Amino acid sequence: MRSYFNKFLLGFALMFAAGRLPAQDQATNILLPAGWQQGFKVTLRDELHHPDISWPAGHISYRLNFGANGIAPDGLRIKDARSGKDLIFQLSEKELKKGLLQRAILHLITDLPYNSDRSFIISAGKTPISEAGITITQTSETITLDNGVIRISLPASEQAKNIAPVVSYGRPQSLLGHGQLNLKPLKLKVEALAKGPVYAGYVLNYDFAGGKHYRVNIRLVKGLEFAEITEQMS
């Protein structure tokens, strides 16, 4: 929705969902039918037909089941149905059996303008080599993710001076804000989850006195004006 997305000064959205993490994507399940290797078409279509509703570029995901035979880990291609050009994609939560990919979550970036549709073709074929979509810079204090539109810095370890989940954020050339965590954790573990052509993701696990835990999952997608951040407390 144009008016909704324009409300953000930076377009920097912090999306919190207690109890659910991006690593557990609620992706649409697709059981690929027999013969999908020659091409299986997926279409996104605007069914609202409202001139004030137009979705900008965003991250979408599908949980793919390749069937009992599976495919080679580098044997998937995704193409734009109109142009035939290869689309940038990334796989997560890969399940392999005897070296073959059985299931995985497919991540794509697409938009959906008013009164339009977007279609892509899933097929077998050599996966094109794509550059990483996120630049990652690490120092003794921070890990900084930069997608060319925004950057977000995380604490590098529990020894960092600032151990807030988001140490700072802003444009690539200027900072707009910083985070603060007032409680001192007993332990902080920072772990890289993914780095690929679509997104990079990290998880931060905080342990506090009294058996309390705080888990934060941060994902930055290529070219988008916001980061996805979910948290879980227990």
Tab-separated table of C-alpha atoms in Angstrom:
chain	number	residue	atom	x	y	z
A	1	MET	CA	0.000	0.000	0.000
A	2	ARG	CA	1.667	3.195	-1.162
A	3	SER	CA	0.534	5.434	1.682
A	4	TYR	CA	1.507	2.858	4.301
A	5	PHE	CA	5.028	2.298	3.060
A	6	ASN	CA	5.638	6.017	2.612
A	7	LYS	CA	5.122	6.584	6.338
A	8	PHE	CA	8.598	5.278	7.120
A	9	LEU	CA	11.306	7.924	7.142
A	10	LEU	CA	13.857	5.334	6.185
A	11	GLY	CA	11.474	2.576	5.312
A	12	PHE	CA	13.193	0.765	8.189
A	13	ALA	CA	10.574	-1.563	9.622
A	14	LEU	CA	11.172	-3.657	12.688
A	15	MET	CA	8.716	-6.516	12.494
A	16	PHE	CA	8.355	-8.320	15.808
A	17	ALA	CA	6.514	-11.618	16.134
A	18	ALA	CA	6.957	-13.253	19.519
A	19	GLY	CA	7.381	-16.994	19.323
A	20	ARG	CA	8.095	-17.125	15.596
A	21	LEU	CA	11.425	-16.712	13.858
A	22	PRO	CA	12.232	-16.120	10.184
A	23	ALA	CA	14.122	-19.413	10.139
A	24	GLN	CA	10.674	-20.994	10.530
A	25	ASP	CA	9.222	-19.286	7.473
A	26	GLN	CA	5.479	-19.702	7.106
A	27	ALA	CA	6.036	-20.349	3.440
A	28	THR	CA	3.414	-21.687	1.058
A	29	ASN	CA	3.925	-25.414	0.477
A	30	ILE	CA	4.418	-26.571	-3.108
A	31	LEU	CA	4.633	-30.276	-3.926
A	32	LEU	CA	6.138	-30.197	-7.395
A	33	PRO	CA	4.233	-32.542	-9.746
A	34	ALA	CA	5.717	-35.186	-11.998
A	35	GLY	CA	7.533	-33.569	-14.909
A	36	TRP	CA	8.199	-30.301	-13.074
A	37	GLN	CA	11.816	-30.511	-14.235
A	38	GLN	CA	10.671	-29.239	-17.644
A	39	GLY	CA	8.983	-26.236	-16.039
A	40	PHE	CA	6.386	-25.538	-13.355
A	41	LYS	CA	4.746	-22.094	-13.425
A	42	VAL	CA	3.881	-20.091	-10.305
A	43	THR	CA	1.833	-16.897	-10.691
A	44	LEU	CA	1.186	-14.028	-8.283
A	45	ARG	CA	-1.839	-11.976	-9.313
A	46	ASP	CA	-3.450	-8.786	-8.023
A	47	GLU	CA	-7.004	-9.836	-7.197
A	48	LEU	CA	-7.974	-6.622	-5.376
A	49	HIS	CA	-7.788	-4.341	-8.432
A	50	HIS	CA	-7.658	-1.251	-6.205
A	51	PRO	CA	-5.622	1.656	-7.654
A	52	ASP	CA	-4.346	2.667	-4.198
A	53	ILE	CA	-2.887	-0.763	-3.430
A	54	SER	CA	0.378	-1.658	-5.080
A	55	TRP	CA	2.986	-3.842	-3.395
A	56	PRO	CA	6.604	-2.711	-3.747
A	57	ALA	CA	9.513	-5.116	-4.061
A	58	GLY	CA	9.514	-7.589	-1.201
A	59	HIS	CA	10.726	-10.964	-0.027
A	60	ILE	CA	8.546	-14.022	-0.707
A	61	SER	CA	9.165	-17.678	0.085
A	62	TYR	CA	7.847	-21.101	-0.913
A	63	ARG	CA	8.502	-24.452	0.752
A	64	LEU	CA	9.330	-26.765	-2.154
A	65	ASN	CA	9.037	-30.560	-2.125
A	66	PHE	CA	11.039	-32.030	-5.003
A	67	GLY	CA	9.588	-35.514	-4.684
A	68	ALA	CA	11.156	-38.844	-3.810
A	69	ASN	CA	13.892	-38.625	-6.452
A	70	GLY	CA	15.113	-35.202	-5.366
A	71	ILE	CA	17.534	-33.031	-7.340
A	72	ALA	CA	21.197	-32.105	-7.188
A	73	PRO	CA	21.837	-29.245	-4.711
A	74	ASP	CA	22.914	-27.022	-7.631
A	75	GLY	CA	20.272	-28.331	-10.039
A	76	LEU	CA	17.492	-25.725	-9.703
A	77	ARG	CA	16.684	-22.767	-11.955
A	78	ILE	CA	14.084	-20.044	-11.540
A	79	LYS	CA	13.220	-17.922	-14.573
A	80	ASP	CA	10.916	-14.998	-15.214
A	81	ALA	CA	8.007	-16.372	-17.252
A	82	ARG	CA	7.858	-13.328	-19.568
A	83	SER	CA	11.494	-12.499	-20.234
A	84	GLY	CA	12.975	-15.954	-19.720
A	85	LYS	CA	15.763	-14.397	-17.672
A	86	ASP	CA	17.177	-16.197	-14.665
A	87	LEU	CA	15.946	-14.825	-11.340
A	88	ILE	CA	18.112	-14.443	-8.286
A	89	PHE	CA	17.026	-16.881	-5.581
A	90	GLN	CA	18.255	-18.483	-2.390
A	91	LEU	CA	17.449	-21.757	-0.641
A	92	SER	CA	17.243	-22.356	3.094
A	93	GLU	CA	16.312	-25.245	5.416
A	94	LYS	CA	17.643	-27.732	2.879
A	95	GLU	CA	16.824	-31.388	3.465
A	96	LEU	CA	19.116	-33.812	1.644
A	97	LYS	CA	19.038	-37.568	1.247
A	98	LYS	CA	21.999	-39.409	-0.269
A	99	GLY	CA	23.329	-36.096	-1.530
A	100	LEU	CA	20.089	-35.085	-3.276
A	101	LEU	CA	17.854	-32.196	-2.277
A	102	GLN	CA	14.422	-33.386	-1.113
A	103	ARG	CA	12.921	-30.210	0.329
A	104	ALA	CA	13.943	-26.572	0.777
A	105	ILE	CA	12.511	-23.086	1.216
A	106	LEU	CA	12.840	-20.950	-1.899
A	107	HIS	CA	13.420	-17.211	-1.364
A	108	LEU	CA	12.744	-14.629	-4.079
A	109	ILE	CA	12.367	-10.868	-4.406
A	110	THR	CA	9.426	-9.535	-6.395
A	111	ASP	CA	6.895	-6.733	-6.558
A	112	LEU	CA	3.209	-6.746	-7.540
A	113	PRO	CA	1.963	-3.500	-9.078
A	114	TYR	CA	-1.716	-2.592	-9.267
A	115	ASN	CA	-3.787	-4.745	-11.600
A	116	SER	CA	-0.867	-6.914	-12.690
A	117	ASP	CA	0.710	-10.324	-12.164
A	118	ARG	CA	4.155	-11.833	-11.788
A	119	SER	CA	5.013	-15.355	-12.950
A	120	PHE	CA	8.121	-17.458	-12.675
A	121	ILE	CA	9.115	-20.919	-13.846
A	122	ILE	CA	10.662	-23.531	-11.546
A	123	SER	CA	12.705	-26.090	-13.484
A	124	ALA	CA	15.726	-28.353	-13.293
A	125	GLY	CA	19.019	-27.005	-14.586
A	126	LYS	CA	22.395	-25.734	-13.516
A	127	THR	CA	21.931	-23.020	-10.879
A	128	PRO	CA	23.515	-19.747	-12.084
A	129	ILE	CA	26.258	-18.305	-9.902
A	130	SER	CA	25.099	-15.110	-8.169
A	131	GLU	CA	27.005	-12.643	-6.039
A	132	ALA	CA	26.099	-12.151	-2.401
A	133	GLY	CA	23.293	-9.634	-2.042
A	134	ILE	CA	24.505	-8.286	1.303
A	135	THR	CA	27.912	-6.832	2.174
A	136	ILE	CA	29.030	-7.984	5.629
A	137	THR	CA	31.773	-6.145	7.517
A	138	GLN	CA	32.994	-7.360	10.897
A	139	THR	CA	35.129	-5.693	13.567
A	140	SER	CA	35.837	-6.627	17.167
A	141	GLU	CA	32.737	-4.631	18.164
A	142	THR	CA	30.134	-5.044	15.401
A	143	ILE	CA	28.873	-7.047	12.458
A	144	THR	CA	27.425	-4.684	9.852
A	145	LEU	CA	25.008	-5.795	7.129
A	146	ASP	CA	24.648	-3.450	4.128
A	147	ASN	CA	22.248	-4.069	1.249
A	148	GLY	CA	23.062	-0.868	-0.636
A	149	VAL	CA	19.960	0.905	0.685
A	150	ILE	CA	20.271	0.554	4.441
A	151	ARG	CA	22.772	-0.868	6.897
A	152	ILE	CA	22.291	-2.413	10.295
A	153	SER	CA	24.966	-3.270	12.864
A	154	LEU	CA	24.805	-6.096	15.404
A	155	PRO	CA	27.122	-6.808	18.339
A	156	ALA	CA	30.028	-9.019	17.274
A	157	SER	CA	30.165	-10.852	20.608
A	158	GLU	CA	29.314	-10.562	24.287
A	159	GLN	CA	32.582	-8.620	24.756
A	160	ALA	CA	31.275	-5.715	22.623
A	161	LYS	CA	30.660	-2.391	24.397
A	162	ASN	CA	27.110	-2.195	23.033
A	163	ILE	CA	25.333	-5.562	23.037
A	164	ALA	CA	21.868	-4.371	21.955
A	165	PRO	CA	20.499	-6.559	19.125
A	166	VAL	CA	20.588	-3.511	16.839
A	167	VAL	CA	23.675	-1.490	17.721
A	168	SER	CA	22.944	1.074	14.992
A	169	TYR	CA	21.086	1.510	11.713
A	170	GLY	CA	20.881	4.007	8.869
A	171	ARG	CA	21.772	4.681	5.280
A	172	PRO	CA	25.022	3.260	3.906
A	173	GLN	CA	26.681	6.663	4.328
A	174	SER	CA	24.957	7.953	7.471
A	175	LEU	CA	23.547	6.628	10.729
A	176	LEU	CA	20.005	7.436	11.850
A	177	GLY	CA	19.795	5.738	15.235
A	178	HIS	CA	21.178	3.229	17.692
A	179	GLY	CA	19.932	0.611	20.117
A	180	GLN	CA	20.483	0.100	23.815
A	181	LEU	CA	20.123	-2.883	26.125
A	182	ASN	CA	19.966	-1.965	29.803
A	183	LEU	CA	20.168	-5.485	31.244
A	184	LYS	CA	23.518	-7.264	31.398
A	185	PRO	CA	23.217	-10.822	30.048
A	186	LEU	CA	25.121	-13.732	31.486
A	187	LYS	CA	25.901	-14.874	27.984
A	188	LEU	CA	25.426	-13.735	24.382
A	189	LYS	CA	25.906	-15.981	21.352
A	190	VAL	CA	25.879	-14.453	17.865
A	191	GLU	CA	25.462	-16.906	14.986
A	192	ALA	CA	25.339	-16.440	11.217
A	193	LEU	CA	22.358	-18.263	9.694
A	194	ALA	CA	22.607	-17.420	6.006
A	195	LYS	CA	24.475	-15.383	3.434
A	196	GLY	CA	23.407	-15.503	-0.179
A	197	PRO	CA	22.219	-13.532	-3.195
A	198	VAL	CA	18.814	-12.720	-1.634
A	199	TYR	CA	19.465	-12.153	2.072
A	200	ALA	CA	21.788	-12.510	5.032
A	201	GLY	CA	20.567	-13.577	8.454
A	202	TYR	CA	21.879	-13.722	12.018
A	203	VAL	CA	20.488	-14.974	15.303
A	204	LEU	CA	21.413	-13.554	18.723
A	205	ASN	CA	20.778	-15.629	21.840
A	206	TYR	CA	20.870	-13.866	25.222
A	207	ASP	CA	20.893	-15.711	28.553
A	208	PHE	CA	19.933	-13.727	31.675
A	209	ALA	CA	19.871	-14.442	35.394
A	210	GLY	CA	16.942	-16.511	36.615
A	211	GLY	CA	16.893	-18.753	33.536
A	212	LYS	CA	15.517	-16.013	31.267
A	213	HIS	CA	16.247	-16.110	27.552
A	214	TYR	CA	15.943	-13.611	24.720
A	215	ARG	CA	16.354	-14.682	21.087
A	216	VAL	CA	16.494	-12.199	18.203
A	217	ASN	CA	16.583	-13.142	14.541
A	218	ILE	CA	17.655	-10.459	12.049
A	219	ARG	CA	17.392	-10.739	8.278
A	220	LEU	CA	18.347	-8.122	5.675
A	221	VAL	CA	17.176	-8.641	2.098
A	222	LYS	CA	18.942	-7.276	-0.967
A	223	GLY	CA	17.731	-3.828	-2.046
A	224	LEU	CA	14.881	-3.496	0.469
A	225	GLU	CA	14.388	-0.463	2.717
A	226	PHE	CA	13.717	-2.420	5.896
A	227	ALA	CA	15.134	-5.250	7.964
A	228	GLU	CA	13.110	-8.174	9.260
A	229	ILE	CA	13.549	-8.598	13.020
A	230	THR	CA	11.694	-11.115	15.143
A	231	GLU	CA	12.108	-11.831	18.835
A	232	GLN	CA	11.312	-14.648	21.238
A	233	MET	CA	11.352	-14.341	25.018
A	234	SER	CA	11.145	-17.083	27.628
